[in-house]
PDB file of C-alpha atoms in Angstrom:
ATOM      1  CA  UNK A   1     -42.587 -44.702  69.073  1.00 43.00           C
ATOM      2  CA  UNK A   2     -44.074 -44.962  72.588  1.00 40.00           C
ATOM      3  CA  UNK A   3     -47.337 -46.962  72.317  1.00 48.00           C
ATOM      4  CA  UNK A   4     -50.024 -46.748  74.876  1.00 47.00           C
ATOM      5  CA  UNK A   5     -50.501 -50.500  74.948  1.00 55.00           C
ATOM      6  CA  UNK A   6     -46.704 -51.051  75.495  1.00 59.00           C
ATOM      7  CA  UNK A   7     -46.107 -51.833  79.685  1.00 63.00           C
ATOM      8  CA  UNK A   8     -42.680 -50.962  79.666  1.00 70.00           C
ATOM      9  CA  UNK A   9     -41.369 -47.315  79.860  1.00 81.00           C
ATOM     10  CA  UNK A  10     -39.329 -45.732  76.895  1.00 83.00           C
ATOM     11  CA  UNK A  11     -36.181 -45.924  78.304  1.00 85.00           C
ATOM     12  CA  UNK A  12     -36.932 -49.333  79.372  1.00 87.00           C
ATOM     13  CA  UNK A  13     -37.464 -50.993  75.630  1.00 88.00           C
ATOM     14  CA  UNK A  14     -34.717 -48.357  74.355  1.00 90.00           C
ATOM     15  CA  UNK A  15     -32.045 -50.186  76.903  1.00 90.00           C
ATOM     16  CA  UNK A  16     -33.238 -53.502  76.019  1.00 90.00           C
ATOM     17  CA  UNK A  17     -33.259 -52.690  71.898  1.00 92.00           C
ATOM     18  CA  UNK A  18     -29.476 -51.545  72.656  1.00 92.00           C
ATOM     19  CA  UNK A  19     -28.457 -55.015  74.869  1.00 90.00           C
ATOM     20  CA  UNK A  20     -30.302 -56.498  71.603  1.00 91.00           C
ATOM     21  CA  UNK A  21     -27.898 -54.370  69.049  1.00 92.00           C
ATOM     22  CA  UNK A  22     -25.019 -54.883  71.437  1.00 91.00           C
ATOM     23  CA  UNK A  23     -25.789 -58.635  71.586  1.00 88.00           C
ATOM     24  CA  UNK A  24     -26.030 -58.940  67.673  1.00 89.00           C
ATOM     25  CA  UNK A  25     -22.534 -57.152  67.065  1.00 89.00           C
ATOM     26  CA  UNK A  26     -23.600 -53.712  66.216  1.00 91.00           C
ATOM     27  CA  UNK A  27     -22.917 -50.615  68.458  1.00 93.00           C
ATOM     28  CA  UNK A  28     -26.015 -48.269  69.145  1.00 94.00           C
ATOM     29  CA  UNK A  29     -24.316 -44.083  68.308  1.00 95.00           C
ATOM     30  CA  UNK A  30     -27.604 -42.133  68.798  1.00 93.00           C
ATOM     31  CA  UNK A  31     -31.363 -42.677  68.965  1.00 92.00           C
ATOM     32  CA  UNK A  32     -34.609 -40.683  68.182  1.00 92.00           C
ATOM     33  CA  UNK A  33     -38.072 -41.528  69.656  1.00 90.00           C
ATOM     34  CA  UNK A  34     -41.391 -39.731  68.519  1.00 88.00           C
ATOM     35  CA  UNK A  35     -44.680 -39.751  70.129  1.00 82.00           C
ATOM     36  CA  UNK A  36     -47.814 -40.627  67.870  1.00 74.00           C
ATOM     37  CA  UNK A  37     -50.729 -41.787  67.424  1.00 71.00           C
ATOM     38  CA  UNK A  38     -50.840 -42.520  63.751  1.00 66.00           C
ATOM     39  CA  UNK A  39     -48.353 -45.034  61.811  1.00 75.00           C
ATOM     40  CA  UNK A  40     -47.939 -43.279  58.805  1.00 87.00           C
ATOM     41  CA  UNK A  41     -45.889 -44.790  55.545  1.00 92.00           C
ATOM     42  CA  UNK A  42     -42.531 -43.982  56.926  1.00 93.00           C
ATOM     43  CA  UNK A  43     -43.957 -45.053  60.635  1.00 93.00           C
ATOM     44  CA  UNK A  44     -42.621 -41.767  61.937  1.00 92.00           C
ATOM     45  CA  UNK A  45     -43.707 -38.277  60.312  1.00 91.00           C
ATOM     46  CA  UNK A  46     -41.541 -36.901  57.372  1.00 91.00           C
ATOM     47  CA  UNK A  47     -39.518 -34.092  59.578  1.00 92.00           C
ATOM     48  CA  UNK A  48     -38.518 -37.122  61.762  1.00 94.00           C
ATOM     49  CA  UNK A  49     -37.138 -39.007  58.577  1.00 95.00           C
ATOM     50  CA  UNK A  50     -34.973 -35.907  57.696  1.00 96.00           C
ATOM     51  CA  UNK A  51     -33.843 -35.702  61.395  1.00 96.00           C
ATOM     52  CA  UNK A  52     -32.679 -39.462  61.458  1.00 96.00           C
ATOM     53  CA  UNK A  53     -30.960 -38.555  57.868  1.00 96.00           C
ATOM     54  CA  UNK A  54     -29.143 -35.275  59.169  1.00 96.00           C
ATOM     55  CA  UNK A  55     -27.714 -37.719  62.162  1.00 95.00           C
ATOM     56  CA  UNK A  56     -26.959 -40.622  60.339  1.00 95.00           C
ATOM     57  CA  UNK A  57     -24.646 -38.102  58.359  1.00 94.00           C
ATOM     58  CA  UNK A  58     -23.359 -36.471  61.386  1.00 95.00           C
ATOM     59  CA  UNK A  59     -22.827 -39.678  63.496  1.00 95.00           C
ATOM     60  CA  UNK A  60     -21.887 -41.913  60.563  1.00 94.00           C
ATOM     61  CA  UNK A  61     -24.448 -44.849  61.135  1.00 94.00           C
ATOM     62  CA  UNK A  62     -24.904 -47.180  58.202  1.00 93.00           C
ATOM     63  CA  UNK A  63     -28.221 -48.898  59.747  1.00 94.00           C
ATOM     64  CA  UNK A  64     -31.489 -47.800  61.387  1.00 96.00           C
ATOM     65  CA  UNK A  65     -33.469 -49.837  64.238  1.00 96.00           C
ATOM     66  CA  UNK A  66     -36.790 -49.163  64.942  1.00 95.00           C
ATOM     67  CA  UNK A  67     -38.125 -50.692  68.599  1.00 93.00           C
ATOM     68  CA  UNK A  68     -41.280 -51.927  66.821  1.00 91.00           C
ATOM     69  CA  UNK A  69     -42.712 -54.381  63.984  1.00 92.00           C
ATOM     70  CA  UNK A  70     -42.543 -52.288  60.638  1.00 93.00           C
ATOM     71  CA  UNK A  71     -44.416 -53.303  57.866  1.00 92.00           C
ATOM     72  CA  UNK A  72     -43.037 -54.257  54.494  1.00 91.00           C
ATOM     73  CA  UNK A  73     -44.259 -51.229  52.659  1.00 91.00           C
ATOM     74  CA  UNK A  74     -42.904 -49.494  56.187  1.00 93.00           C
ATOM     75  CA  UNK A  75     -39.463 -50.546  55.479  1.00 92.00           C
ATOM     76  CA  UNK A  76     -39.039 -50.557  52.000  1.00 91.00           C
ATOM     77  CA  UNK A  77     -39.958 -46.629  51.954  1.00 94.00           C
ATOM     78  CA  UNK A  78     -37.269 -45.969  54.858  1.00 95.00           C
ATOM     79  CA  UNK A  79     -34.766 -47.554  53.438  1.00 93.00           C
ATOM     80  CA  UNK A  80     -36.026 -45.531  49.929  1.00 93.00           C
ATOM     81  CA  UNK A  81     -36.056 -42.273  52.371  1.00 95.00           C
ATOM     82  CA  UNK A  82     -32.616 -42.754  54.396  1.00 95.00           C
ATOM     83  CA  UNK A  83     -30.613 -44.470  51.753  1.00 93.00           C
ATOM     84  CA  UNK A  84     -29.793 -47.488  54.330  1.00 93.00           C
ATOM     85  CA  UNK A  85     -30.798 -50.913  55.530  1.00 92.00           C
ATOM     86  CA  UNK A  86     -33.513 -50.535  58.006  1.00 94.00           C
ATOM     87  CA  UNK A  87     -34.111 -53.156  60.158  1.00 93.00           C
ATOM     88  CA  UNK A  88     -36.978 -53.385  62.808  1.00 94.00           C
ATOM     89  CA  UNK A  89     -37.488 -54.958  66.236  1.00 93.00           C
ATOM     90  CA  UNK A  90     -38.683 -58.652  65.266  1.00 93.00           C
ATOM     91  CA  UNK A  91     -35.369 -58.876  62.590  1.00 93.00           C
ATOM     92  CA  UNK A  92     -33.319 -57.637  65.709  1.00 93.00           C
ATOM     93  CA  UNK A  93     -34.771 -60.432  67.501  1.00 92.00           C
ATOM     94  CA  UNK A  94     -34.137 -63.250  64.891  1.00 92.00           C
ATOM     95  CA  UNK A  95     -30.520 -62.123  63.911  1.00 91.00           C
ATOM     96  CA  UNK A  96     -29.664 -62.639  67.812  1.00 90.00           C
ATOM     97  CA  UNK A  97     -31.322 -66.280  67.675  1.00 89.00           C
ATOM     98  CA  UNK A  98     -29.613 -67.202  64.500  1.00 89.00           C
ATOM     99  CA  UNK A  99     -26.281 -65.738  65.587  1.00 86.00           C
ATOM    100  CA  UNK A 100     -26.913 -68.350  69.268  1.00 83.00           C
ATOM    101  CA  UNK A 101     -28.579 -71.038  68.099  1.00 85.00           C
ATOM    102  CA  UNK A 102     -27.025 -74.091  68.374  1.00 81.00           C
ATOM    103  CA  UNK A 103     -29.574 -77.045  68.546  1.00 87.00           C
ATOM    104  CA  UNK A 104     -30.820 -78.414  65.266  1.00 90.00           C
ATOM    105  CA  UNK A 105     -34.089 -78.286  66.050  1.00 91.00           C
ATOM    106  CA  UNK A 106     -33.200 -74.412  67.341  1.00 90.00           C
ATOM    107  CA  UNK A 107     -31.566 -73.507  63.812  1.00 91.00           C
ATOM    108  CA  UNK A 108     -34.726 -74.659  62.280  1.00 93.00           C
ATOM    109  CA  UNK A 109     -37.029 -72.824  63.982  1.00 92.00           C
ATOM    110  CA  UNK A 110     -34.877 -69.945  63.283  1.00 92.00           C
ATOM    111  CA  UNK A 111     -35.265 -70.077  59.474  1.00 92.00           C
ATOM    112  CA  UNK A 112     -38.708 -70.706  59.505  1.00 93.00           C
ATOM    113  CA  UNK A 113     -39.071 -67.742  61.413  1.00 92.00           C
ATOM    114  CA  UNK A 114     -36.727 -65.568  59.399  1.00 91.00           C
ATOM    115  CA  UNK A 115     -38.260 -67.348  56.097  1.00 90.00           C
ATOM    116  CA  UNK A 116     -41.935 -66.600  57.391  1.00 91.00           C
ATOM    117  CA  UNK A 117     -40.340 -62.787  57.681  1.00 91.00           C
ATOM    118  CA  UNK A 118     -38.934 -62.316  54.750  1.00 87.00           C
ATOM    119  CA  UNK A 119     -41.755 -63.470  52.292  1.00 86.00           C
ATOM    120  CA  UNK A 120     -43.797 -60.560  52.465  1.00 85.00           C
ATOM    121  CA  UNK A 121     -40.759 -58.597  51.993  1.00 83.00           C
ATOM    122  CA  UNK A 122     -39.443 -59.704  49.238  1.00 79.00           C
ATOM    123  CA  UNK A 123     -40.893 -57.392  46.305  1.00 65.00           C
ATOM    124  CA  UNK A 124     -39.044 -54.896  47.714  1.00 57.00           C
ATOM    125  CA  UNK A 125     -35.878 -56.802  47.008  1.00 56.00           C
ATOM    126  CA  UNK A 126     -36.889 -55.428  43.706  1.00 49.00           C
ATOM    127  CA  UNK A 127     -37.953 -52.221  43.532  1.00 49.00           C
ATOM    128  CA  UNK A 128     -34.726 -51.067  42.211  1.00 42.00           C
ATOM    129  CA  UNK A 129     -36.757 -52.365  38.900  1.00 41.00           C
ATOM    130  CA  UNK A 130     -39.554 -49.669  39.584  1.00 45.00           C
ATOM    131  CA  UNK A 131     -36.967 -47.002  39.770  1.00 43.00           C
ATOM    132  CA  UNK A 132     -36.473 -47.628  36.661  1.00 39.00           C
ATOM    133  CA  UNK A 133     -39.556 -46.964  34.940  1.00 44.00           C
ATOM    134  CA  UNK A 134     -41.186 -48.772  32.299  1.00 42.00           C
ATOM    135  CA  UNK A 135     -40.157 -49.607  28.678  1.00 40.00           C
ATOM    136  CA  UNK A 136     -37.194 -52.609  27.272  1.00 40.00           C
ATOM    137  CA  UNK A 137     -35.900 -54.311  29.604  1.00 41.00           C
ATOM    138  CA  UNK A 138     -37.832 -53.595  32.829  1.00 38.00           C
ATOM    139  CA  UNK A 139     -41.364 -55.571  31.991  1.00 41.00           C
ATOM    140  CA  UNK A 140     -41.632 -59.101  33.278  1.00 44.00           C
ATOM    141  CA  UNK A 141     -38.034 -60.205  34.341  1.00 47.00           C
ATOM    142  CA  UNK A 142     -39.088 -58.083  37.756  1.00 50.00           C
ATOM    143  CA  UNK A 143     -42.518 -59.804  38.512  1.00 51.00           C
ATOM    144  CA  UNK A 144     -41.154 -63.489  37.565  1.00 60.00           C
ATOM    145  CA  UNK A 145     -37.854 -62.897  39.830  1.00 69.00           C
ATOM    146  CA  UNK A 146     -40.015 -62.252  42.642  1.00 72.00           C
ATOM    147  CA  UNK A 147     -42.542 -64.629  41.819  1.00 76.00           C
ATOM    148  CA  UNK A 148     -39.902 -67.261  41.208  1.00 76.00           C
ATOM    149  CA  UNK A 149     -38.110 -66.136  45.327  1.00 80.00           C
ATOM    150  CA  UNK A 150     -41.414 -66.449  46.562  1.00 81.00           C
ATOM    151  CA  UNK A 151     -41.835 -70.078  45.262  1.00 84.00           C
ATOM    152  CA  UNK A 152     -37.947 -71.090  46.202  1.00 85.00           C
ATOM    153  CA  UNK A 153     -39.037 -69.329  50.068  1.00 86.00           C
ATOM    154  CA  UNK A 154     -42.288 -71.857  50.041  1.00 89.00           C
ATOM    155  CA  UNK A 155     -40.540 -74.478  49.446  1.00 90.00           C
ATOM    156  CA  UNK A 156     -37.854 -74.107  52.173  1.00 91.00           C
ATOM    157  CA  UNK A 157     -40.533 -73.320  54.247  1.00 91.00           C
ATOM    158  CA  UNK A 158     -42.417 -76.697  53.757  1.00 93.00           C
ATOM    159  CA  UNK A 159     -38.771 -78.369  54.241  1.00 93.00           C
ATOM    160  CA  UNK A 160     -38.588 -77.318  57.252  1.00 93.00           C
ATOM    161  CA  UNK A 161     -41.730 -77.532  58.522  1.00 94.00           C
ATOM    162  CA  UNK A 162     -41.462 -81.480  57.465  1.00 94.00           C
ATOM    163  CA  UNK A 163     -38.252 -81.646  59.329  1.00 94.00           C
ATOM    164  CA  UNK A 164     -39.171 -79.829  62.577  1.00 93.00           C
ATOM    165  CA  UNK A 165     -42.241 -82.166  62.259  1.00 94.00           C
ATOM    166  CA  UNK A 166     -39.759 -85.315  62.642  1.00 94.00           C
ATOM    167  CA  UNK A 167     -37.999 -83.534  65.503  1.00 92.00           C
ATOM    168  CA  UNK A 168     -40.793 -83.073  67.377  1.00 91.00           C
ATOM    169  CA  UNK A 169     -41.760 -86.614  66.973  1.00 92.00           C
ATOM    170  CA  UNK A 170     -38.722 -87.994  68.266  1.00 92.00           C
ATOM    171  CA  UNK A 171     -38.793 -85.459  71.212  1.00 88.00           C
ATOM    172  CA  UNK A 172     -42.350 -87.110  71.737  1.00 89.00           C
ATOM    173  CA  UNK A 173     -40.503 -90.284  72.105  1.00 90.00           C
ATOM    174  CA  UNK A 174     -37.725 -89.579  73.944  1.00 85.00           C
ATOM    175  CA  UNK A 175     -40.252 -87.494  76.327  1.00 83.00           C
ATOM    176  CA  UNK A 176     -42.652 -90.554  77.062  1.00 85.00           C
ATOM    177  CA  UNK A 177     -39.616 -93.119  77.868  1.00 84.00           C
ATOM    178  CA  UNK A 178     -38.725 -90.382  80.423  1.00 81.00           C
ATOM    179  CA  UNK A 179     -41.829 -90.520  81.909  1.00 80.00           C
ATOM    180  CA  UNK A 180     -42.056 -93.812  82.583  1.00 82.00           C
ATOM    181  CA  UNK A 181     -38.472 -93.973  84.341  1.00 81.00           C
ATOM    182  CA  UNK A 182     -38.310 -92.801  88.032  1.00 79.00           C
ATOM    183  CA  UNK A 183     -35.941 -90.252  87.165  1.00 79.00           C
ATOM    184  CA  UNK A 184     -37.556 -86.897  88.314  1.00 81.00           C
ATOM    185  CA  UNK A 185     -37.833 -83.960  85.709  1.00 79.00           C
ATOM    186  CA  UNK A 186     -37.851 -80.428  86.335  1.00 82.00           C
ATOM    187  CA  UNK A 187     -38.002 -77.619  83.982  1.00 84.00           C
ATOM    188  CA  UNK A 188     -36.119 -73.831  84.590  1.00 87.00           C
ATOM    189  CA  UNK A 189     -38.528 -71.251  83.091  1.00 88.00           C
ATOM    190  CA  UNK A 190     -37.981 -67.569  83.150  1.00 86.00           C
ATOM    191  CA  UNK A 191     -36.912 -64.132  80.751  1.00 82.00           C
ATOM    192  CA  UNK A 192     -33.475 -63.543  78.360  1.00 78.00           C
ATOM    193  CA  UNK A 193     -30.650 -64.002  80.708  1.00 78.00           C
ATOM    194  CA  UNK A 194     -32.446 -63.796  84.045  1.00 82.00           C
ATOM    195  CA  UNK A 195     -29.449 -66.958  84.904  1.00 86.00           C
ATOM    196  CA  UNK A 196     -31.312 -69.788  83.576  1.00 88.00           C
ATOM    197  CA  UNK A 197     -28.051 -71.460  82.144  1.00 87.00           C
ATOM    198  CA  UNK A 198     -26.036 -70.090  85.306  1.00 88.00           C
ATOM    199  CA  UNK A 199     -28.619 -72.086  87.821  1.00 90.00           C
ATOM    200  CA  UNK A 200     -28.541 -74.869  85.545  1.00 88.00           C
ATOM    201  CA  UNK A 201     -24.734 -75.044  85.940  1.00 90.00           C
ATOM    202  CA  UNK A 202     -24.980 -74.989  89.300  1.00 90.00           C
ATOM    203  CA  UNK A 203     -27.399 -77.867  90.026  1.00 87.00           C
ATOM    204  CA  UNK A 204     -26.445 -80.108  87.661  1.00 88.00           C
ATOM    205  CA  UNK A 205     -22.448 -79.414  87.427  1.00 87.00           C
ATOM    206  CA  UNK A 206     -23.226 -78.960  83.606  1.00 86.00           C
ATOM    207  CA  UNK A 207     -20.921 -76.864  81.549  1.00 82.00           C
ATOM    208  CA  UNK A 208     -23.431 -75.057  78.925  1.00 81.00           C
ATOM    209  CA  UNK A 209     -23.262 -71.916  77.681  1.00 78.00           C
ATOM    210  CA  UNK A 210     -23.736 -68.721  79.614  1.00 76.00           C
ATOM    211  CA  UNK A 211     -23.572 -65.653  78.885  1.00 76.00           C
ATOM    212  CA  UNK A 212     -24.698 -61.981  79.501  1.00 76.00           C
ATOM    213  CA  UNK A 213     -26.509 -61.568  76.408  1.00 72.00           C
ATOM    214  CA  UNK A 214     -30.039 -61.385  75.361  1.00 69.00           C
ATOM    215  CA  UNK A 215     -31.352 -64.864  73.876  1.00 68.00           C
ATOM    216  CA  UNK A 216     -27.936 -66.212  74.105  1.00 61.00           C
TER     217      UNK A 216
END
């Protein structure tokens, strides 16, 4: 889907979705793009869906990305329509940062992230209930599974809100007694693997990690 409010070309967010795939251990066999105005229940228009089908069959693909943020209800009627996991832009994203990171503070604000994702996803963890239909057996369990993941989610979440919380404050700490030495600070800001590690290296004889990945 090529939105109007998107700055980068096609083919530029298509190369950077496959460094992404590449990056998170999957290898990209084909891609699709449609142009449209409307984001419909499937994001892309029903003869789309059947051509993504027809090549998943003929190129043997077991997932589909899309280089955008679907919705639950988005996602959960792909993966109904192609019969696979369906995956999206932003999970891309946070399978690449839990796959690199390696702070503690950096794993935590991983899962919250990932957490914070997956909550409003969750009934459709479920909807094999739905199919179904009603009658013994298929009234309550459902509603009380999900109601029960959301609650166990919540909690994690407020775990590790509490514990970035105490990270923080001792970076706080740390930050001020740095301040008040004479020892200068500078900071390397840029994009993904624009050599941010590399130049670090290289002024400061350090040995950390770097790569040619995205969000490595």
């Amino acid at each position: 889907m090529n939105r109007k409010a998107n700055p980068w070309s096609l083919d530029d967010t298509l190369s950077e979705l496959e460094y992404l795939t590449n990056t998170a251990g999957a290898q990209v066999v084909g891609n699709v793009t449609q142009r449209a105005n409307r984001l419909g229940s499937t994001y892309v228009g029903s003869g789309k869906v059947d051509e993504i089908r027809e090549m998943m069959g003929d190129l043997e693909a077991d997932v589909v990305i899309f280089d955008d943020e679907l919705t639950p209800a988005q996602q959960r009627n792909l993966e109904n329509a192609l019969a696979c996991k369906v995956i999206d832009r932003t999970a891309l994203i946070l399978d690449v940062f839990g796959q690199h990171a390696s702070t503690h503070e950096g794993k935590l604000q991983v899962e919250l992230a990932q957490h914070e994702y997956l909550l409003p996803r969750l009934a459709g963890q479920w909807s094999h209930l739905e199919r179904l239909g009603g009658g013994i057996g298929t009234r309550g369990p459902g509603e009380t599974q999900i109601e029960t993941d959301r609650r166990l989610v919540r909690t994690r979440l407020q775990k590790i809100k509490s514990e970035l919380d105490a990270v923080r404050r001792r970076r706080s700490v740390h930050m001020e007694r740095r301040k008040k030495s004479t020892i200068p600070m500078a900071t390397l800001v840029g994009y993904t693997n624009a050599g941010k590690s590399t130049l670090f290296n290289v002024l400061s004889n350090s040995k950390v990690t770097a790569a040619d990945q995205l969000f490595s």
